[in-house]
């Protein structure tokens, strides 16, 4: 857009009331305007830890998580920016109980946090397959336990460098990938938690990857997926925080 144009976004927080059930005042449900998109914000990393946490400080201890991704039993779509299936912010708790979903949560926030702009998950991953997908979901965890979907994204490992030119995938070799969760304008209220869920499918919104190379018409393969966190690997969620 031209320098004179204005970008407008709705700052939401998943509720129409002015206070939480615990009496916490909300800061959402207001309009923000800016001369360009995204508005000024500081990219703030929340690091994934070996203990399943999201935290601002990078732990020196490294850890490894593995799960089996079976294309015949994909993670079901439950909300999101869909067109022909139910869309919106749905509670993800049932999805997060699956063995093929890795969940990382922050401590309850001590103050409200405004996030406005593009969201990214920078991950260190590996797979036993010739190619595969990795997915990420950002949710707002309420004090009562609800885990409400805000944004999600996906990365095909062979397209980690360029979307128009596949790169070779060596089984069990680690790669750094960037999962683009697109944009939002949202307030995480005081007392809420920030949560990132990592998996490899989101069906039927996204067709499950067969874990084979493009053009290979063989039956789907079950893959062992690996996520490395902590230490020098520094897998993290990058949030554009507005002061």
Tab-separated table of C-alpha atoms in Angstrom:
chain	number	residue	atom	x	y	z
A	1	UNK	CA	0.000	0.000	0.000
A	2	UNK	CA	1.031	3.637	-0.433
A	3	UNK	CA	2.545	5.525	2.518
A	4	UNK	CA	-0.619	7.591	2.853
A	5	UNK	CA	-2.949	4.588	3.188
A	6	UNK	CA	-4.081	3.181	6.509
A	7	UNK	CA	-4.214	-0.416	7.692
A	8	UNK	CA	-6.985	-1.304	10.100
A	9	UNK	CA	-7.322	-4.422	12.232
A	10	UNK	CA	-9.772	-5.686	14.801
A	11	UNK	CA	-8.124	-6.458	18.127
A	12	UNK	CA	-10.077	-9.375	19.600
A	13	UNK	CA	-9.870	-11.627	22.627
A	14	UNK	CA	-12.426	-14.416	22.105
A	15	UNK	CA	-15.120	-12.887	24.325
A	16	UNK	CA	-17.698	-10.106	24.229
A	17	UNK	CA	-17.629	-9.388	27.953
A	18	UNK	CA	-15.428	-6.722	29.545
A	19	UNK	CA	-14.038	-8.991	32.257
A	20	UNK	CA	-12.930	-12.562	32.640
A	21	UNK	CA	-14.694	-14.981	34.964
A	22	UNK	CA	-11.975	-14.227	37.529
A	23	UNK	CA	-12.621	-10.472	37.259
A	24	UNK	CA	-9.588	-9.707	35.082
A	25	UNK	CA	-10.174	-6.654	32.908
A	26	UNK	CA	-9.966	-7.234	29.177
A	27	UNK	CA	-8.080	-4.997	26.756
A	28	UNK	CA	-9.425	-6.414	23.502
A	29	UNK	CA	-12.454	-5.685	21.303
A	30	UNK	CA	-11.073	-2.340	20.110
A	31	UNK	CA	-9.866	-1.095	16.734
A	32	UNK	CA	-6.245	-0.374	15.894
A	33	UNK	CA	-5.150	1.782	12.935
A	34	UNK	CA	-1.718	2.196	11.368
A	35	UNK	CA	-0.161	3.720	8.248
A	36	UNK	CA	1.161	0.315	7.140
A	37	UNK	CA	0.886	-3.398	7.926
A	38	UNK	CA	2.189	-4.728	10.160
A	39	UNK	CA	2.311	-1.857	12.671
A	40	UNK	CA	5.468	-1.378	14.754
A	41	UNK	CA	6.055	-4.354	17.041
A	42	UNK	CA	8.954	-6.199	18.641
A	43	UNK	CA	9.445	-9.813	17.591
A	44	UNK	CA	9.511	-11.655	20.895
A	45	UNK	CA	10.687	-15.303	21.041
A	46	UNK	CA	9.031	-17.873	23.269
A	47	UNK	CA	11.419	-20.829	23.386
A	48	UNK	CA	10.234	-24.442	23.459
A	49	UNK	CA	11.761	-26.345	26.397
A	50	UNK	CA	12.449	-30.035	27.075
A	51	UNK	CA	9.734	-29.889	29.750
A	52	UNK	CA	6.969	-28.828	27.378
A	53	UNK	CA	7.033	-25.144	28.300
A	54	UNK	CA	7.144	-21.881	26.372
A	55	UNK	CA	9.414	-19.324	28.006
A	56	UNK	CA	11.239	-16.103	27.223
A	57	UNK	CA	14.628	-17.432	28.361
A	58	UNK	CA	16.478	-19.984	26.232
A	59	UNK	CA	17.362	-22.980	28.375
A	60	UNK	CA	20.877	-24.435	27.906
A	61	UNK	CA	19.438	-27.934	28.220
A	62	UNK	CA	18.453	-29.533	24.925
A	63	UNK	CA	15.723	-32.105	24.449
A	64	UNK	CA	14.120	-34.230	21.768
A	65	UNK	CA	10.464	-35.131	21.200
A	66	UNK	CA	9.281	-37.815	18.797
A	67	UNK	CA	5.887	-38.918	17.551
A	68	UNK	CA	4.499	-41.208	14.848
A	69	UNK	CA	2.650	-39.559	12.000
A	70	UNK	CA	0.254	-41.963	10.294
A	71	UNK	CA	-1.361	-40.435	7.168
A	72	UNK	CA	-4.285	-42.846	7.528
A	73	UNK	CA	-5.112	-41.370	10.967
A	74	UNK	CA	-4.470	-37.633	10.563
A	75	UNK	CA	-5.116	-34.944	13.152
A	76	UNK	CA	-8.682	-33.739	12.449
A	77	UNK	CA	-9.426	-30.138	11.559
A	78	UNK	CA	-11.268	-28.360	14.370
A	79	UNK	CA	-11.848	-24.750	13.425
A	80	UNK	CA	-9.565	-22.281	11.709
A	81	UNK	CA	-9.847	-20.138	8.547
A	82	UNK	CA	-11.888	-22.695	6.623
A	83	UNK	CA	-14.296	-22.243	3.717
A	84	UNK	CA	-16.464	-25.361	3.301
A	85	UNK	CA	-16.135	-26.832	6.797
A	86	UNK	CA	-16.857	-25.224	10.224
A	87	UNK	CA	-14.579	-22.224	10.742
A	88	UNK	CA	-13.576	-20.100	13.684
A	89	UNK	CA	-11.928	-20.368	17.077
A	90	UNK	CA	-12.665	-23.797	18.537
A	91	UNK	CA	-11.448	-25.411	21.766
A	92	UNK	CA	-8.476	-27.648	20.907
A	93	UNK	CA	-8.200	-29.632	24.150
A	94	UNK	CA	-9.412	-32.905	22.667
A	95	UNK	CA	-7.006	-32.561	19.737
A	96	UNK	CA	-4.114	-31.803	22.087
A	97	UNK	CA	-4.585	-35.139	23.869
A	98	UNK	CA	-3.472	-37.116	20.814
A	99	UNK	CA	-0.141	-38.961	20.852
A	100	UNK	CA	0.852	-37.298	17.561
A	101	UNK	CA	0.489	-33.744	18.902
A	102	UNK	CA	3.244	-32.013	20.921
A	103	UNK	CA	2.031	-29.259	23.257
A	104	UNK	CA	4.094	-26.399	24.734
A	105	UNK	CA	2.516	-23.885	27.132
A	106	UNK	CA	3.666	-20.724	28.875
A	107	UNK	CA	3.111	-19.934	32.516
A	108	UNK	CA	0.030	-17.773	33.247
A	109	UNK	CA	0.752	-14.253	32.038
A	110	UNK	CA	1.362	-11.666	34.740
A	111	UNK	CA	0.124	-8.882	32.448
A	112	UNK	CA	-1.908	-8.612	29.254
A	113	UNK	CA	0.063	-9.102	26.040
A	114	UNK	CA	-0.952	-7.562	22.712
A	115	UNK	CA	0.163	-9.478	19.620
A	116	UNK	CA	-0.333	-7.718	16.290
A	117	UNK	CA	1.378	-8.821	13.077
A	118	UNK	CA	2.853	-11.938	11.469
A	119	UNK	CA	3.429	-15.049	13.596
A	120	UNK	CA	6.131	-17.636	12.960
A	121	UNK	CA	7.278	-20.909	14.495
A	122	UNK	CA	10.997	-21.562	13.947
A	123	UNK	CA	11.638	-25.262	14.547
A	124	UNK	CA	14.464	-27.809	14.335
A	125	UNK	CA	12.961	-31.029	12.966
A	126	UNK	CA	13.771	-34.376	11.411
A	127	UNK	CA	11.790	-37.197	9.831
A	128	UNK	CA	12.334	-40.844	8.951
A	129	UNK	CA	10.475	-40.298	5.660
A	130	UNK	CA	11.541	-39.062	2.228
A	131	UNK	CA	9.308	-36.015	2.703
A	132	UNK	CA	6.617	-34.908	5.155
A	133	UNK	CA	4.697	-31.993	6.670
A	134	UNK	CA	4.951	-30.196	10.005
A	135	UNK	CA	2.083	-28.117	11.397
A	136	UNK	CA	1.739	-25.550	14.170
A	137	UNK	CA	-1.254	-24.136	16.055
A	138	UNK	CA	-1.287	-21.098	18.340
A	139	UNK	CA	-3.969	-21.091	21.043
A	140	UNK	CA	-5.061	-18.943	23.984
A	141	UNK	CA	-5.471	-21.071	27.101
A	142	UNK	CA	-8.095	-19.608	29.437
A	143	UNK	CA	-7.971	-19.985	33.239
A	144	UNK	CA	-10.765	-22.578	32.985
A	145	UNK	CA	-8.641	-24.725	30.628
A	146	UNK	CA	-10.137	-23.840	27.256
A	147	UNK	CA	-7.498	-23.823	24.508
A	148	UNK	CA	-8.961	-21.536	21.844
A	149	UNK	CA	-7.470	-21.607	18.351
A	150	UNK	CA	-6.005	-18.329	17.069
A	151	UNK	CA	-3.767	-19.208	14.120
A	152	UNK	CA	-2.258	-22.194	12.381
A	153	UNK	CA	0.187	-23.022	9.615
A	154	UNK	CA	2.038	-25.784	7.813
A	155	UNK	CA	5.453	-26.402	6.229
A	156	UNK	CA	6.363	-29.134	3.747
A	157	UNK	CA	9.886	-30.201	4.570
A	158	UNK	CA	11.010	-30.429	0.940
A	159	UNK	CA	9.764	-26.847	0.402
A	160	UNK	CA	11.503	-25.411	3.480
A	161	UNK	CA	13.758	-23.166	1.385
A	162	UNK	CA	11.554	-22.236	-1.570
A	163	UNK	CA	7.922	-22.983	-2.365
A	164	UNK	CA	8.661	-23.321	-6.077
A	165	UNK	CA	11.768	-25.496	-5.846
A	166	UNK	CA	11.902	-28.669	-3.692
A	167	UNK	CA	15.025	-29.403	-1.687
A	168	UNK	CA	16.277	-32.884	-0.899
A	169	UNK	CA	15.211	-34.435	2.407
A	170	UNK	CA	17.642	-36.891	4.006
A	171	UNK	CA	15.881	-39.190	6.491
A	172	UNK	CA	16.784	-38.483	10.134
A	173	UNK	CA	18.807	-35.374	9.257
A	174	UNK	CA	17.831	-32.222	11.185
A	175	UNK	CA	16.544	-29.150	9.372
A	176	UNK	CA	15.499	-25.678	10.454
A	177	UNK	CA	12.040	-24.779	9.194
A	178	UNK	CA	9.811	-21.728	9.432
A	179	UNK	CA	6.069	-22.315	9.814
A	180	UNK	CA	4.141	-19.197	8.834
A	181	UNK	CA	1.013	-18.872	10.993
A	182	UNK	CA	-0.092	-15.740	9.134
A	183	UNK	CA	-1.254	-12.620	10.965
A	184	UNK	CA	-3.450	-11.666	13.887
A	185	UNK	CA	-4.265	-8.769	16.203
A	186	UNK	CA	-5.047	-10.175	19.618
A	187	UNK	CA	-4.700	-9.633	23.351
A	188	UNK	CA	-3.659	-12.500	25.606
A	189	UNK	CA	-5.178	-11.453	28.941
A	190	UNK	CA	-3.444	-11.576	32.285
A	191	UNK	CA	-3.810	-15.043	33.798
A	192	UNK	CA	-4.041	-16.760	30.386
A	193	UNK	CA	-1.401	-19.031	28.869
A	194	UNK	CA	0.108	-19.027	25.384
A	195	UNK	CA	0.213	-22.470	23.775
A	196	UNK	CA	1.895	-23.888	20.672
A	197	UNK	CA	0.912	-27.339	19.362
A	198	UNK	CA	3.145	-29.135	16.842
A	199	UNK	CA	2.040	-32.030	14.633
A	200	UNK	CA	2.063	-33.133	10.980
A	201	UNK	CA	-1.526	-32.997	9.709
A	202	UNK	CA	-4.760	-30.995	9.786
A	203	UNK	CA	-7.354	-32.919	7.789
A	204	UNK	CA	-9.630	-32.378	5.873
A	205	UNK	CA	-8.576	-28.762	5.616
A	206	UNK	CA	-5.155	-29.904	4.413
A	207	UNK	CA	-4.595	-33.180	2.579
A	208	UNK	CA	-2.476	-35.535	4.718
A	209	UNK	CA	1.023	-35.988	3.348
A	210	UNK	CA	1.793	-39.592	2.351
A	211	UNK	CA	5.404	-39.260	3.587
A	212	UNK	CA	6.537	-40.141	0.066
A	213	UNK	CA	8.240	-38.045	-2.570
A	214	UNK	CA	6.017	-36.096	-4.940
A	215	UNK	CA	4.978	-38.382	-7.780
A	216	UNK	CA	5.525	-41.579	-5.796
A	217	UNK	CA	2.176	-43.362	-6.033
A	218	UNK	CA	2.881	-46.018	-3.413
A	219	UNK	CA	0.768	-46.417	-0.254
A	220	UNK	CA	1.194	-43.929	2.600
A	221	UNK	CA	4.074	-44.540	5.006
A	222	UNK	CA	4.087	-44.054	8.776
A	223	UNK	CA	6.895	-41.668	9.699
A	224	UNK	CA	8.743	-40.989	12.930
A	225	UNK	CA	8.889	-37.228	13.429
A	226	UNK	CA	11.440	-35.484	15.652
A	227	UNK	CA	11.425	-32.008	17.203
A	228	UNK	CA	14.579	-30.700	18.906
A	229	UNK	CA	14.301	-27.936	21.514
A	230	UNK	CA	16.546	-26.030	23.895
A	231	UNK	CA	20.294	-25.547	23.746
A	232	UNK	CA	21.783	-24.124	20.551
A	233	UNK	CA	18.848	-25.406	18.476
A	234	UNK	CA	16.489	-22.798	19.947
A	235	UNK	CA	13.165	-23.862	18.467
A	236	UNK	CA	10.821	-20.996	19.240
A	237	UNK	CA	7.533	-19.231	18.639
A	238	UNK	CA	8.019	-15.664	17.378
A	239	UNK	CA	5.253	-13.248	18.381
A	240	UNK	CA	5.022	-9.588	17.286
A	241	UNK	CA	4.446	-7.911	20.648
A	242	UNK	CA	3.089	-4.357	20.755
A	243	UNK	CA	4.204	-2.404	23.815
